[in-house]
Short mmCIF file of C-alpha atoms in Angstrom, two decimals:
data_model
loop_
_atom_site.label_atom_id
_atom_site.label_comp_id
_atom_site.label_asym_id
_atom_site.label_seq_id
_atom_site.Cartn_x
_atom_site.Cartn_y
_atom_site.Cartn_z
CA MET A 1 18.32 -2.73 7.40
CA GLU A 2 15.08 -4.71 7.30
CA ALA A 3 14.81 -4.65 11.09
CA ILE A 4 15.29 -0.88 11.04
CA SER A 5 12.60 -0.53 8.36
CA LYS A 6 10.16 -2.61 10.40
CA LYS A 7 10.71 -0.48 13.51
CA PHE A 8 10.36 2.66 11.42
CA PHE A 9 6.98 1.70 9.95
CA LEU A 10 5.67 0.42 13.28
CA HIS A 11 6.65 3.74 14.84
CA LEU A 12 4.82 5.62 12.09
CA SER A 13 1.74 3.44 12.56
CA SER A 14 1.25 4.85 16.08
CA SER A 15 1.36 8.53 15.03
CA SER A 16 -1.99 10.19 15.71
CA VAL A 17 -0.94 13.27 13.71
CA LEU A 18 -0.15 11.25 10.60
CA ASP A 19 -3.34 9.24 11.10
CA ARG A 20 -5.42 12.44 11.04
CA LEU A 21 -3.61 13.64 7.93
CA ALA A 22 -4.14 10.29 6.25
CA LYS A 23 -7.90 10.42 6.86
CA LYS A 24 -8.04 13.93 5.40
CA TRP A 25 -5.76 13.52 2.40
CA GLY A 26 -5.76 9.76 1.81
CA PRO A 27 -8.08 9.74 -1.24
CA LYS A 28 -5.97 12.39 -2.98
CA PHE A 29 -2.83 10.30 -2.53
CA GLY A 30 -4.29 7.04 -3.79
CA ALA A 31 -5.58 5.36 -0.64
CA ASN A 32 -8.35 3.91 -2.82
CA LYS A 33 -5.68 1.70 -4.42
CA ILE A 34 -5.25 -0.21 -1.14
CA VAL A 35 -8.69 0.30 0.46
CA GLY A 36 -12.01 -0.69 -1.10
CA GLY A 37 -13.85 2.48 -0.07
CA GLU A 38 -14.97 4.40 2.99
CA THR A 39 -18.14 2.28 3.25
CA PHE A 40 -18.99 -1.27 2.31
CA GLU A 41 -21.50 0.02 -0.22
CA GLU A 42 -18.62 1.69 -2.06
CA ALA A 43 -16.69 -1.59 -2.03
CA VAL A 44 -19.49 -3.71 -3.55
CA PRO A 45 -18.77 -2.91 -7.25
CA LEU A 46 -15.07 -3.55 -6.67
CA ILE A 47 -15.80 -6.92 -5.07
CA GLN A 48 -18.08 -7.83 -7.96
CA ASP A 49 -15.28 -7.02 -10.40
CA LEU A 50 -12.71 -9.05 -8.45
CA ASN A 51 -15.15 -11.96 -8.20
CA SER A 52 -15.67 -11.83 -11.97
CA GLN A 53 -11.92 -12.38 -12.37
CA GLY A 54 -12.11 -15.52 -10.20
CA LEU A 55 -10.79 -13.97 -6.99
CA HIS A 56 -12.34 -14.67 -3.61
CA ILE A 57 -12.53 -11.88 -1.04
CA THR A 58 -12.45 -11.27 2.67
CA VAL A 59 -13.52 -7.80 3.81
CA ASP A 60 -12.44 -5.98 6.93
CA HIS A 61 -13.89 -2.75 8.32
CA LEU A 62 -10.79 -0.85 9.39
CA GLY A 63 -10.56 0.29 12.99
CA GLU A 64 -9.76 -1.25 16.35
CA PHE A 65 -9.35 -0.53 20.07
CA VAL A 66 -12.79 1.00 20.66
CA SER A 67 -13.24 2.44 24.13
CA SER A 68 -17.02 2.50 24.54
CA GLU A 69 -19.63 -0.23 24.66
CA LYS A 70 -21.87 1.85 22.39
CA GLU A 71 -19.21 2.04 19.68
CA ALA A 72 -18.48 -1.68 19.97
CA ARG A 73 -22.14 -2.52 19.43
CA GLN A 74 -22.28 -0.13 16.49
CA ARG A 75 -19.32 -1.95 14.96
CA ALA A 76 -21.13 -5.27 15.43
CA GLN A 77 -24.24 -3.93 13.70
CA GLU A 78 -22.13 -2.62 10.84
CA CYS A 79 -20.60 -6.08 10.45
CA ILE A 80 -24.06 -7.67 10.44
CA GLN A 81 -25.17 -5.27 7.71
CA THR A 82 -22.07 -6.18 5.70
CA ILE A 83 -22.94 -9.86 5.96
CA GLN A 84 -26.47 -9.13 4.80
CA MET A 85 -25.15 -7.18 1.80
CA ILE A 86 -22.72 -9.95 0.90
CA SER A 87 -25.72 -12.26 0.74
CA SER A 88 -28.08 -9.89 -1.08
CA HIS A 89 -25.47 -9.04 -3.73
CA GLN A 90 -24.37 -12.71 -3.95
CA LEU A 91 -20.73 -11.80 -3.41
CA THR A 92 -18.04 -14.44 -3.02
CA SER A 93 -16.72 -12.93 0.17
CA GLN A 94 -15.92 -13.68 3.77
CA VAL A 95 -15.70 -11.23 6.66
CA SER A 96 -12.74 -10.54 8.94
CA VAL A 97 -13.23 -8.94 12.35
CA LYS A 98 -10.99 -7.56 15.09
CA LEU A 99 -12.16 -8.35 18.61
CA THR A 100 -10.82 -5.06 19.96
CA SER A 101 -13.30 -3.27 17.70
CA LEU A 102 -16.11 -5.35 19.23
CA GLY A 103 -15.30 -4.73 22.89
CA LEU A 104 -12.50 -7.15 23.81
CA ASP A 105 -10.80 -4.50 25.96
CA ILE A 106 -14.06 -3.37 27.56
CA ARG A 107 -15.72 -6.49 29.01
CA HIS A 108 -15.95 -10.12 28.02
CA ASP A 109 -19.74 -10.07 27.86
CA VAL A 110 -19.67 -7.18 25.37
CA VAL A 111 -17.37 -8.85 22.85
CA TRP A 112 -19.09 -12.22 23.36
CA GLU A 113 -22.59 -10.87 22.75
CA ASN A 114 -21.38 -8.97 19.70
CA MET A 115 -19.71 -12.05 18.24
CA ILE A 116 -22.79 -14.20 18.86
CA ALA A 117 -24.93 -11.66 17.01
CA ILE A 118 -22.45 -11.58 14.12
CA MET A 119 -22.12 -15.36 13.95
CA ASP A 120 -25.87 -15.95 14.06
CA GLU A 121 -26.25 -13.70 11.03
CA ALA A 122 -23.24 -15.20 9.28
CA GLN A 123 -24.58 -18.72 9.82
CA LYS A 124 -27.96 -17.66 8.44
CA HIS A 125 -26.35 -16.38 5.23
CA ASP A 126 -23.57 -19.02 5.00
CA VAL A 127 -20.77 -16.45 5.30
CA VAL A 128 -17.42 -17.38 6.88
CA VAL A 129 -16.08 -15.06 9.58
CA THR A 130 -12.38 -14.93 10.47
CA ILE A 131 -11.23 -13.45 13.75
CA ASP A 132 -8.09 -11.43 13.01
CA MET A 133 -5.20 -11.80 15.41
CA GLU A 134 -3.88 -8.67 17.09
CA ASP A 135 -0.91 -8.11 19.38
CA SER A 136 0.42 -10.82 21.69
CA THR A 137 -1.24 -9.42 24.83
CA ARG A 138 -4.57 -10.39 23.30
CA THR A 139 -3.63 -13.74 21.74
CA GLU A 140 -4.83 -15.94 24.59
CA LYS A 141 -8.20 -14.19 24.94
CA THR A 142 -8.71 -14.27 21.18
CA LEU A 143 -8.04 -18.00 20.94
CA GLU A 144 -10.29 -18.79 23.90
CA ILE A 145 -13.15 -16.88 22.27
CA TYR A 146 -12.47 -18.62 18.96
CA LYS A 147 -12.58 -22.07 20.56
CA SER A 148 -15.82 -21.29 22.37
CA LEU A 149 -17.42 -20.04 19.16
CA LYS A 150 -16.09 -23.01 17.15
CA GLU A 151 -18.06 -25.30 19.45
CA ARG A 152 -21.23 -23.55 18.21
CA TYR A 153 -20.42 -22.58 14.62
CA ASP A 154 -18.58 -24.25 11.74
CA ASN A 155 -18.19 -21.08 9.68
CA ILE A 156 -15.52 -19.40 11.78
CA GLY A 157 -11.76 -19.16 11.52
CA THR A 158 -8.89 -17.31 13.12
CA VAL A 159 -5.26 -16.35 12.56
CA ILE A 160 -1.93 -17.72 13.80
CA GLN A 161 1.20 -15.55 13.63
CA SER A 162 4.54 -17.23 12.97
CA TYR A 163 6.64 -14.64 14.78
CA LEU A 164 5.26 -15.77 18.15
CA TYR A 165 7.07 -18.57 19.95
CA ARG A 166 3.78 -20.05 21.13
CA SER A 167 2.23 -20.58 17.69
CA SER A 168 3.23 -24.20 17.11
CA GLU A 169 1.72 -25.20 20.46
CA ASP A 170 -1.38 -23.18 19.59
CA LEU A 171 -1.77 -25.26 16.42
CA ASP A 172 -1.61 -28.41 18.52
CA ASP A 173 -4.19 -27.04 20.92
CA LEU A 174 -6.56 -26.06 18.09
CA SER A 175 -6.20 -29.27 16.08
CA SER A 176 -9.15 -31.03 17.73
CA TYR A 177 -11.42 -28.17 16.64
CA ASP A 178 -10.77 -28.86 12.92
CA PRO A 179 -9.80 -25.21 12.57
CA TYR A 180 -9.94 -22.96 9.54
CA LEU A 181 -6.72 -20.96 9.95
CA ARG A 182 -5.02 -18.06 8.23
CA LEU A 183 -1.26 -18.32 8.76
CA VAL A 184 0.70 -15.07 8.69
CA LYS A 185 4.10 -13.79 9.77
CA GLY A 186 2.72 -11.07 12.06
CA ALA A 187 2.74 -7.29 11.96
CA TYR A 188 2.82 -5.88 15.49
CA LYS A 189 5.77 -4.65 17.51
CA GLU A 190 6.49 -7.48 19.94
CA PRO A 191 9.16 -7.96 22.63
CA GLY A 192 11.86 -10.57 22.14
CA LYS A 193 10.55 -12.54 25.11
CA VAL A 194 7.45 -13.59 23.12
CA ALA A 195 8.46 -13.29 19.46
CA PHE A 196 11.29 -14.19 17.11
CA VAL A 197 13.51 -11.24 16.30
CA GLU A 198 15.22 -12.58 13.18
CA LYS A 199 13.27 -12.67 9.93
CA SER A 200 14.81 -16.04 9.04
CA ASP A 201 13.36 -17.55 12.23
CA VAL A 202 9.92 -16.09 11.48
CA ASP A 203 10.07 -17.52 7.95
CA GLU A 204 11.15 -20.96 9.13
CA ASN A 205 8.41 -21.05 11.72
CA LEU A 206 5.80 -20.11 9.11
CA LYS A 207 6.96 -23.02 6.96
CA HIS A 208 6.69 -25.27 10.00
CA LEU A 209 3.14 -24.07 10.71
CA ILE A 210 2.11 -24.57 7.09
CA GLU A 211 3.47 -28.11 7.13
CA LYS A 212 1.84 -28.99 10.42
CA ASN A 213 -1.59 -27.61 9.62
CA LEU A 214 -1.72 -29.17 6.16
CA LEU A 215 -0.52 -32.56 7.39
CA ASN A 216 -3.14 -32.42 10.13
CA GLY A 217 -5.70 -32.19 7.35
CA HIS A 218 -7.01 -28.73 8.24
CA TYR A 219 -7.93 -26.01 5.78
CA THR A 220 -5.10 -23.51 5.57
CA ALA A 221 -4.92 -19.97 4.22
CA ILE A 222 -1.34 -18.93 3.50
CA ALA A 223 -1.36 -15.14 3.76
CA SER A 224 1.96 -14.01 2.29
CA HIS A 225 3.38 -11.95 -0.56
CA ASP A 226 6.66 -13.82 -0.24
CA ASP A 227 7.45 -15.71 -3.45
CA ALA A 228 9.65 -18.15 -1.55
CA MET A 229 6.80 -18.97 0.86
CA ILE A 230 4.34 -19.42 -2.00
CA GLU A 231 6.69 -21.76 -3.87
CA PHE A 232 7.43 -23.67 -0.68
CA THR A 233 3.71 -24.28 -0.13
CA LYS A 234 3.13 -25.41 -3.70
CA ALA A 235 6.06 -27.85 -3.58
CA PHE A 236 5.10 -29.19 -0.15
CA ALA A 237 1.52 -29.81 -1.30
CA VAL A 238 2.70 -31.77 -4.33
CA GLU A 239 5.23 -33.81 -2.36
CA ASN A 240 2.67 -34.75 0.28
CA ASN A 241 -0.38 -35.21 -1.96
CA ILE A 242 -2.20 -32.29 -0.34
CA PRO A 243 -5.23 -31.46 -2.52
CA THR A 244 -5.48 -27.88 -3.77
CA ASP A 245 -8.93 -27.55 -2.18
CA GLN A 246 -7.34 -27.85 1.28
CA PHE A 247 -5.54 -24.52 1.08
CA GLU A 248 -5.60 -21.08 -0.49
CA PHE A 249 -3.29 -18.12 -0.92
CA GLN A 250 -4.27 -14.75 0.50
CA MET A 251 -2.88 -11.37 -0.50
CA LEU A 252 -3.68 -7.76 0.19
CA TYR A 253 -5.79 -5.74 -2.18
CA GLY A 254 -3.60 -3.56 -4.39
CA MET A 255 -0.43 -5.64 -3.98
CA ARG A 256 1.02 -8.46 -6.10
CA ASN A 257 -1.86 -8.33 -8.59
CA ASP A 258 0.12 -10.15 -11.28
CA THR A 259 1.05 -12.88 -8.82
CA GLN A 260 -2.57 -13.28 -7.79
CA MET A 261 -3.67 -13.81 -11.38
CA ALA A 262 -0.77 -16.17 -12.11
CA LEU A 263 -1.76 -18.36 -9.16
CA LEU A 264 -5.35 -18.40 -10.38
CA LYS A 265 -4.24 -19.58 -13.82
CA GLU A 266 -2.23 -22.36 -12.15
CA GLY A 267 -5.43 -23.59 -10.51
CA TYR A 268 -4.93 -22.27 -6.99
CA LYS A 269 -7.58 -20.51 -4.94
CA VAL A 270 -6.68 -16.89 -4.23
CA ARG A 271 -8.41 -14.65 -1.71
CA VAL A 272 -7.90 -10.90 -1.59
CA TYR A 273 -7.95 -9.17 1.80
CA LEU A 274 -9.97 -6.04 1.09
CA PRO A 275 -10.20 -3.43 3.87
CA TYR A 276 -12.67 -0.58 3.79
CA GLY A 277 -13.24 2.52 5.93
CA ASP A 278 -11.34 5.76 6.50
CA ASP A 279 -9.14 4.42 9.31
CA TRP A 280 -6.61 2.97 6.86
CA TYR A 281 -3.35 4.54 7.99
CA GLY A 282 -2.36 2.18 10.84
CA TYR A 283 -3.32 -0.85 8.76
CA PHE A 284 -1.14 0.31 5.86
CA MET A 285 1.92 1.07 8.02
CA ARG A 286 1.73 -2.36 9.68
CA ARG A 287 1.60 -4.03 6.26
CA LEU A 288 4.77 -2.18 5.27
CA ALA A 289 6.40 -3.15 8.56
CA GLU A 290 5.42 -6.78 8.07
CA ARG A 291 7.40 -6.96 4.88
CA PRO A 292 9.40 -3.87 3.84
CA ALA A 293 9.45 -5.19 0.27
CA ASN A 294 5.76 -4.27 0.26
CA VAL A 295 6.91 -0.64 -0.07
CA SER A 296 7.74 -1.14 -3.73
CA PHE A 297 4.46 -2.98 -4.32
CA ALA A 298 2.56 -0.24 -2.54
CA ILE A 299 4.17 2.59 -4.49
CA LYS A 300 3.42 0.85 -7.78
CA GLY A 301 -0.13 0.16 -6.66
CA LEU A 302 -0.74 3.68 -5.42
CA PHE A 303 0.34 5.39 -8.61
CA LYS A 304 -0.59 2.82 -11.24
CA LYS A 305 -3.46 4.09 -13.33
#
């Protein structure tokens, strides 16, 4: 049933008709409960409120797969302005970016120049930038760009997905870079030749990645709503004397709010992934596909006053 649900939500995520409807009617149906606003300016008061509760943030301007160099450079400038506003408003926030929105599928020089411009500004304002991971056809290019940037900048991280067979070897390859990594299960439709099909295998591989990265001494963000994964991480850290300042838990805005606050009270660092923009539909469907149990969290979040 879970496999069927995942395929169902991934299929919905690719519907251009539903995407257009979502952009038009999203606010009326509670999209603001999962998205910080249509612009970063709208998200600032929300971030300030979340910060006041002790939560850290990473923001992501929704949208990907741009087809023109002009649009890619516009996206880069928008990201730079976001970094500047994070600094000017003294927000406790990082920035997440998708390379396809910055020209990855256009030309290497476009995405590279855009990332250099973003990282120069981020370094100036001491803001961490995380390169989101997209589908498996772009994994190698994404990691190569990350490694090249890591040689220049300390304030950059990326994402490893546990449903890919290659991920454990990728951790080994990245270890010498002292990487800042967000570990996730993965939320794209992937063929069985590159990704685990069974949820149990994905879960076990995520545990393996968490163990490996923590034991290697690297900072680790565990991005999961799964109670079992959270408890596993907590127990593993205690058993292996891993300090709590070597890892954090990350969750989506609008989901598992009570769990977020409970972890804070226990002394753990919690970061909320806060997207903004009107292109929220595909993002939301992939989150539901990633873990169908998110449906219940989403419904409660959407209609909770």
